[in-house]
PDB file of C-alpha atoms in Angstrom:
ATOM      1  CA  MET J 241      25.549  26.791  22.017  1.00 60.00           C
ATOM      2  CA  SER J 242      22.781  24.327  21.375  1.00 68.00           C
ATOM      3  CA  ASP J 243      21.963  21.547  23.786  1.00 76.00           C
ATOM      4  CA  PHE J 244      20.389  19.440  21.050  1.00 76.00           C
ATOM      5  CA  HIS J 245      20.932  15.716  21.291  1.00 76.00           C
ATOM      6  CA  LEU J 246      19.181  12.910  19.473  1.00 75.00           C
ATOM      7  CA  ASP J 247      17.416  10.545  21.855  1.00 77.00           C
ATOM      8  CA  LEU J 248      16.932   7.159  20.191  1.00 77.00           C
ATOM      9  CA  GLY J 249      15.568   5.601  23.393  1.00 79.00           C
ATOM     10  CA  PRO J 250      11.933   5.592  22.197  1.00 75.00           C
ATOM     11  CA  LEU J 251      12.960   3.431  19.230  1.00 75.00           C
ATOM     12  CA  LYS J 252      13.805   0.641  21.689  1.00 79.00           C
ATOM     13  CA  GLU J 253      10.116   0.385  22.601  1.00 79.00           C
ATOM     14  CA  PRO J 254       7.827  -1.544  20.217  1.00 80.00           C
ATOM     15  CA  LEU J 255       5.564   1.448  19.601  1.00 78.00           C
ATOM     16  CA  GLY J 256       8.480   3.741  18.735  1.00 80.00           C
ATOM     17  CA  PHE J 257      10.098   1.165  16.474  1.00 82.00           C
ATOM     18  CA  ILE J 258       6.796   0.519  14.676  1.00 81.00           C
ATOM     19  CA  LYS J 259       6.368   4.273  14.113  1.00 80.00           C
ATOM     20  CA  LEU J 260       9.797   4.400  12.500  1.00 84.00           C
ATOM     21  CA  LEU J 261       8.938   1.450  10.241  1.00 84.00           C
ATOM     22  CA  GLU J 262       5.583   3.013   9.313  1.00 82.00           C
ATOM     23  CA  TRP J 263       7.187   6.167   8.026  1.00 81.00           C
ATOM     24  CA  LEU J 264      10.017   4.317   6.316  1.00 85.00           C
ATOM     25  CA  PHE J 265       7.683   1.962   4.449  1.00 83.00           C
ATOM     26  CA  ALA J 266       5.292   4.811   3.603  1.00 80.00           C
ATOM     27  CA  VAL J 267       8.182   6.585   1.869  1.00 78.00           C
ATOM     28  CA  PHE J 268       9.065   3.403  -0.040  1.00 78.00           C
ATOM     29  CA  ALA J 269       5.438   2.752  -1.022  1.00 76.00           C
ATOM     30  CA  PHE J 270       5.071   6.182  -2.611  1.00 70.00           C
ATOM     31  CA  ALA J 271       8.620   6.348  -3.976  1.00 70.00           C
ATOM     32  CA  SER J 272       8.303   3.051  -5.842  1.00 71.00           C
ATOM     33  CA  CYS J 273       5.289   4.207  -7.891  1.00 69.00           C
ATOM     34  CA  GLY J 274       5.956   7.944  -8.117  1.00 66.00           C
ATOM     35  CA  GLY J 275       7.664   8.921 -11.352  1.00 70.00           C
ATOM     36  CA  TYR J 276       6.903   5.585 -13.036  1.00 76.00           C
ATOM     37  CA  LYS J 277       6.971   5.622 -16.840  1.00 83.00           C
ATOM     38  CA  GLY J 278       6.149   2.751 -19.184  1.00 85.00           C
ATOM     39  CA  VAL J 279       5.716   2.026 -22.883  1.00 87.00           C
ATOM     40  CA  THR J 280       3.524  -0.455 -24.765  1.00 86.00           C
ATOM     41  CA  THR J 281       4.734  -1.415 -28.247  1.00 86.00           C
ATOM     42  CA  LEU J 282       2.672  -2.956 -31.067  1.00 84.00           C
ATOM     43  CA  LEU J 283       3.797  -4.250 -34.454  1.00 83.00           C
ATOM     44  CA  VAL J 284       1.076  -3.574 -37.073  1.00 82.00           C
ATOM     45  CA  SER J 285       1.191  -5.157 -40.501  1.00 81.00           C
ATOM     46  CA  CYS J 286      -1.534  -4.694 -43.091  1.00 79.00           C
ATOM     47  CA  HIS J 287      -1.739  -6.458 -46.453  1.00 76.00           C
ATOM     48  CA  GLY J 288       0.026  -4.314 -49.073  1.00 72.00           C
ATOM     49  CA  VAL J 289       1.106  -1.622 -46.584  1.00 74.00           C
ATOM     50  CA  VAL J 290       4.438  -1.029 -44.918  1.00 74.00           C
ATOM     51  CA  ASN J 291       4.683  -2.554 -41.438  1.00 82.00           C
ATOM     52  CA  LYS J 292       4.543  -0.050 -38.612  1.00 84.00           C
ATOM     53  CA  THR J 293       5.481  -0.011 -34.983  1.00 85.00           C
ATOM     54  CA  ILE J 294       3.097   1.808 -32.657  1.00 83.00           C
ATOM     55  CA  THR J 295       4.187   2.842 -29.178  1.00 86.00           C
ATOM     56  CA  ALA J 296       2.031   4.248 -26.402  1.00 83.00           C
ATOM     57  CA  SER J 297       3.613   5.844 -23.364  1.00 85.00           C
ATOM     58  CA  PHE J 298       2.004   5.983 -19.934  1.00 79.00           C
ATOM     59  CA  SER J 299       3.199   7.365 -16.616  1.00 79.00           C
ATOM     60  CA  TYR J 300       2.275   8.153 -13.025  1.00 69.00           C
ATOM     61  CA  PRO J 301      -0.165   9.619 -12.126  1.00 63.00           C
ATOM     62  CA  PHE J 302      -2.379   7.237 -14.066  1.00 59.00           C
ATOM     63  CA  ARG J 303      -5.689   8.374 -15.497  1.00 53.00           C
ATOM     64  CA  ILE J 304      -7.879   5.761 -13.821  1.00 46.00           C
ATOM     65  CA  MET J 305     -11.299   6.371 -13.107  1.00 40.00           C
ATOM     66  CA  ARG J 306      -4.468  12.550  17.307  1.00 57.00           C
ATOM     67  CA  ASP J 307      -4.584   9.764  18.706  1.00 74.00           C
ATOM     68  CA  TYR J 308      -5.917   6.160  18.718  1.00 67.00           C
ATOM     69  CA  ILE J 309      -8.702   7.038  16.242  1.00 73.00           C
ATOM     70  CA  PHE J 310      -6.175   8.484  13.789  1.00 70.00           C
ATOM     71  CA  THR J 311      -4.085   5.306  13.966  1.00 71.00           C
ATOM     72  CA  LEU J 312      -7.122   3.117  13.302  1.00 75.00           C
ATOM     73  CA  CYS J 313      -8.171   5.372  10.444  1.00 78.00           C
ATOM     74  CA  ALA J 314      -4.666   5.293   8.986  1.00 77.00           C
ATOM     75  CA  ALA J 315      -4.556   1.478   9.134  1.00 80.00           C
ATOM     76  CA  PHE J 316      -7.987   1.287   7.490  1.00 84.00           C
ATOM     77  CA  LEU J 317      -7.010   3.836   4.834  1.00 83.00           C
ATOM     78  CA  TRP J 318      -3.828   1.899   4.058  1.00 83.00           C
ATOM     79  CA  LEU J 319      -5.932  -1.224   3.606  1.00 85.00           C
ATOM     80  CA  VAL J 320      -8.480   0.488   1.371  1.00 87.00           C
ATOM     81  CA  SER J 321      -5.960   2.477  -0.645  1.00 85.00           C
ATOM     82  CA  THR J 322      -3.671  -0.517  -1.169  1.00 87.00           C
ATOM     83  CA  ALA J 323      -6.602  -2.645  -2.306  1.00 88.00           C
ATOM     84  CA  ALA J 324      -7.731   0.109  -4.688  1.00 88.00           C
ATOM     85  CA  TRP J 325      -4.177   0.592  -5.975  1.00 87.00           C
ATOM     86  CA  ALA J 326      -3.745  -3.161  -6.483  1.00 89.00           C
ATOM     87  CA  LYS J 327      -6.995  -3.272  -8.504  1.00 90.00           C
ATOM     88  CA  ALA J 328      -5.922  -0.224 -10.526  1.00 87.00           C
ATOM     89  CA  LEU J 329      -2.556  -1.866 -11.182  1.00 88.00           C
ATOM     90  CA  VAL J 330      -4.292  -4.970 -12.519  1.00 88.00           C
ATOM     91  CA  ASP J 331      -6.379  -2.713 -14.780  1.00 86.00           C
ATOM     92  CA  ILE J 332      -3.222  -0.952 -15.995  1.00 84.00           C
ATOM     93  CA  LYS J 333      -1.607  -4.292 -16.783  1.00 86.00           C
ATOM     94  CA  ILE J 334      -4.678  -5.405 -18.734  1.00 83.00           C
ATOM     95  CA  SER J 335      -4.987  -2.065 -20.560  1.00 81.00           C
ATOM     96  CA  THR J 336      -1.347  -1.989 -21.606  1.00 81.00           C
ATOM     97  CA  GLY J 337      -0.858  -5.712 -22.146  1.00 80.00           C
ATOM     98  CA  TYR J 338      -1.359  -8.022 -25.105  1.00 77.00           C
ATOM     99  CA  ARG J 339      -5.153  -7.505 -25.088  1.00 79.00           C
ATOM    100  CA  ILE J 340      -4.659  -3.959 -26.391  1.00 79.00           C
ATOM    101  CA  VAL J 341      -4.401  -5.460 -29.884  1.00 79.00           C
ATOM    102  CA  GLU J 342      -8.112  -6.346 -29.691  1.00 78.00           C
ATOM    103  CA  GLU J 343      -9.049  -2.676 -29.111  1.00 79.00           C
ATOM    104  CA  ILE J 344      -7.248  -1.029 -32.059  1.00 79.00           C
ATOM    105  CA  PRO J 345      -9.577  -0.517 -35.066  1.00 82.00           C
ATOM    106  CA  VAL J 346      -6.923  -1.175 -37.714  1.00 80.00           C
ATOM    107  CA  CYS J 347      -6.165  -4.537 -36.105  1.00 79.00           C
ATOM    108  CA  LYS J 348      -9.821  -5.582 -36.552  1.00 79.00           C
ATOM    109  CA  MET J 349      -9.636  -5.221 -40.332  1.00 79.00           C
ATOM    110  CA  VAL J 350      -9.751  -8.447 -42.329  1.00 77.00           C
ATOM    111  CA  ASP J 351      -6.519  -7.942 -44.271  1.00 81.00           C
ATOM    112  CA  SER J 352      -4.371  -6.773 -41.353  1.00 81.00           C
ATOM    113  CA  SER J 353      -2.619  -8.385 -38.462  1.00 80.00           C
ATOM    114  CA  CYS J 354      -1.295  -6.901 -35.255  1.00 82.00           C
ATOM    115  CA  THR J 355       1.165  -8.520 -32.926  1.00 82.00           C
ATOM    116  CA  PHE J 356       1.832  -7.464 -29.378  1.00 81.00           C
ATOM    117  CA  ALA J 357       5.544  -6.753 -29.024  1.00 84.00           C
ATOM    118  CA  SER J 358       6.292  -5.605 -25.476  1.00 84.00           C
ATOM    119  CA  VAL J 359       5.392  -3.563 -22.432  1.00 85.00           C
ATOM    120  CA  THR J 360       7.666  -2.038 -19.829  1.00 85.00           C
ATOM    121  CA  SER J 361       8.187  -4.072 -16.666  1.00 88.00           C
ATOM    122  CA  MET J 362       5.901  -3.029 -13.820  1.00 86.00           C
ATOM    123  CA  GLY J 363       8.010  -4.494 -11.030  1.00 88.00           C
ATOM    124  CA  SER J 364       8.272  -1.236  -9.073  1.00 87.00           C
ATOM    125  CA  LEU J 365       4.488  -0.880  -9.186  1.00 87.00           C
ATOM    126  CA  ASN J 366       4.132  -4.386  -7.754  1.00 89.00           C
ATOM    127  CA  VAL J 367       6.588  -3.395  -5.024  1.00 89.00           C
ATOM    128  CA  SER J 368       4.451  -0.354  -4.180  1.00 87.00           C
ATOM    129  CA  VAL J 369       1.477  -2.657  -3.558  1.00 88.00           C
ATOM    130  CA  VAL J 370       3.593  -4.850  -1.275  1.00 89.00           C
ATOM    131  CA  PHE J 371       4.830  -1.816   0.663  1.00 87.00           C
ATOM    132  CA  GLY J 372       1.235  -0.643   0.971  1.00 85.00           C
ATOM    133  CA  LEU J 373       0.269  -3.980   2.528  1.00 87.00           C
ATOM    134  CA  VAL J 374       3.253  -3.815   4.871  1.00 87.00           C
ATOM    135  CA  ASN J 375       2.139  -0.315   5.886  1.00 84.00           C
ATOM    136  CA  MET J 376      -1.354  -1.602   6.633  1.00 85.00           C
ATOM    137  CA  ILE J 377       0.118  -4.322   8.854  1.00 86.00           C
ATOM    138  CA  LEU J 378       2.417  -1.838  10.602  1.00 84.00           C
ATOM    139  CA  TRP J 379      -0.357   0.681  11.267  1.00 80.00           C
ATOM    140  CA  GLY J 380      -2.623  -2.124  12.476  1.00 84.00           C
ATOM    141  CA  GLY J 381       0.146  -3.322  14.811  1.00 82.00           C
ATOM    142  CA  ASN J 382       0.623   0.222  15.995  1.00 75.00           C
ATOM    143  CA  ALA J 383      -3.107   0.431  16.752  1.00 77.00           C
ATOM    144  CA  TRP J 384      -2.809  -2.751  18.815  1.00 78.00           C
ATOM    145  CA  PHE J 385       0.089  -1.390  20.882  1.00 73.00           C
ATOM    146  CA  VAL J 386      -1.733   1.908  21.399  1.00 68.00           C
ATOM    147  CA  TYR J 387      -4.826  -0.047  22.503  1.00 72.00           C
ATOM    148  CA  LYS J 388      -2.712  -2.043  24.972  1.00 72.00           C
ATOM    149  CA  GLU J 389      -1.532   1.228  26.552  1.00 65.00           C
ATOM    150  CA  THR J 390      -4.992   2.761  26.954  1.00 61.00           C
ATOM    151  CA  SER J 391      -7.558   2.350  29.699  1.00 60.00           C
ATOM    152  CA  LEU J 392      -9.721   0.436  27.223  1.00 61.00           C
ATOM    153  CA  HIS J 393      -7.496  -2.608  27.698  1.00 59.00           C
ATOM    154  CA  LYS J 394      -6.463  -2.265  31.339  1.00 61.00           C
ATOM    155  CA  SER J 395      -8.892  -3.516  33.957  1.00 59.00           C
ATOM    156  CA  ASN J 396     -10.321  -1.216  36.595  1.00 55.00           C
ATOM    157  CA  SER J 397      -8.237  -1.519  39.786  1.00 56.00           C
ATOM    158  CA  ASN J 398     -11.334  -1.100  41.982  1.00 56.00           C
ATOM    159  CA  SER J 399     -13.140  -4.093  40.514  1.00 53.00           C
ATOM    160  CA  PRO J 400     -12.756  -7.457  42.250  1.00 54.00           C
ATOM    161  CA  LYS J 401     -10.295  -9.876  40.754  1.00 56.00           C
ATOM    162  CA  PRO J 402     -11.747 -13.016  39.204  1.00 56.00           C
ATOM    163  CA  GLY J 403     -11.531 -16.244  41.173  1.00 54.00           C
ATOM    164  CA  PHE J 404     -12.616 -17.630  44.531  1.00 55.00           C
ATOM    165  CA  TYR J 405     -12.803 -15.510  47.651  1.00 52.00           C
ATOM    166  CA  PRO J 406     -12.471 -16.855  51.187  1.00 57.00           C
ATOM    167  CA  PRO J 407     -15.645 -16.692  53.250  1.00 58.00           C
ATOM    168  CA  THR J 408     -15.966 -13.653  55.448  1.00 60.00           C
ATOM    169  CA  SER J 409     -16.701 -14.060  59.120  1.00 59.00           C
ATOM    170  CA  GLY J 410     -19.305 -11.953  60.804  1.00 56.00           C
ATOM    171  CA  ILE J 411     -17.096 -11.256  63.833  1.00 54.00           C
TER     172      ILE J 411
END
C-alpha cells in the first residue's frame, strides 16, 4: 500500500501560493499564443480585370526576426521576453493589418485599387502578453518573499540594536 497523501499546507504560505500562481499563469501565457492561426484578406480590383480576393495565412511560431538567483533571473526573463513578445505582436499587427495594401506591387499600379478586407482577431495573443506581465509580477513578488526569508534581509543578532543605551557604570 502507498502512504502517499497530498499536503496542501505549503500553499497557505505566501511563497507557496505565489509558486502555484507562477506555474498556472505560465501555462496560460504559453497556451494562449501556442497554436494560433490567423488570416489576412485583401480585395484586389484592377481596371478591366476580374476582381480577386487574396488571403494570406499566418500561424505560431511566427517568423520574426536554484535558488534566489534563479528566481531573479526568471523575473527578469519574464520582463524581457514579455516586452519582446509585445513588440513582436505589434509588428505582426502592422504586417497583417490594413497597411499590407501599400506593400503589394499590383496595388501600386495606376489602374488598380486594393481594399483591405479583414484580419483574424488577435485577442488570444493580447492575452498572452497580459499573462506574461502577470508572470513577471508574480516572479518578482516571489523574489521579494525569498529575499525576506534569507540572511540578506535579516539583521545580525550580534549587532547592537539601534537606539539609546543607558550609561554604564564603572563599578
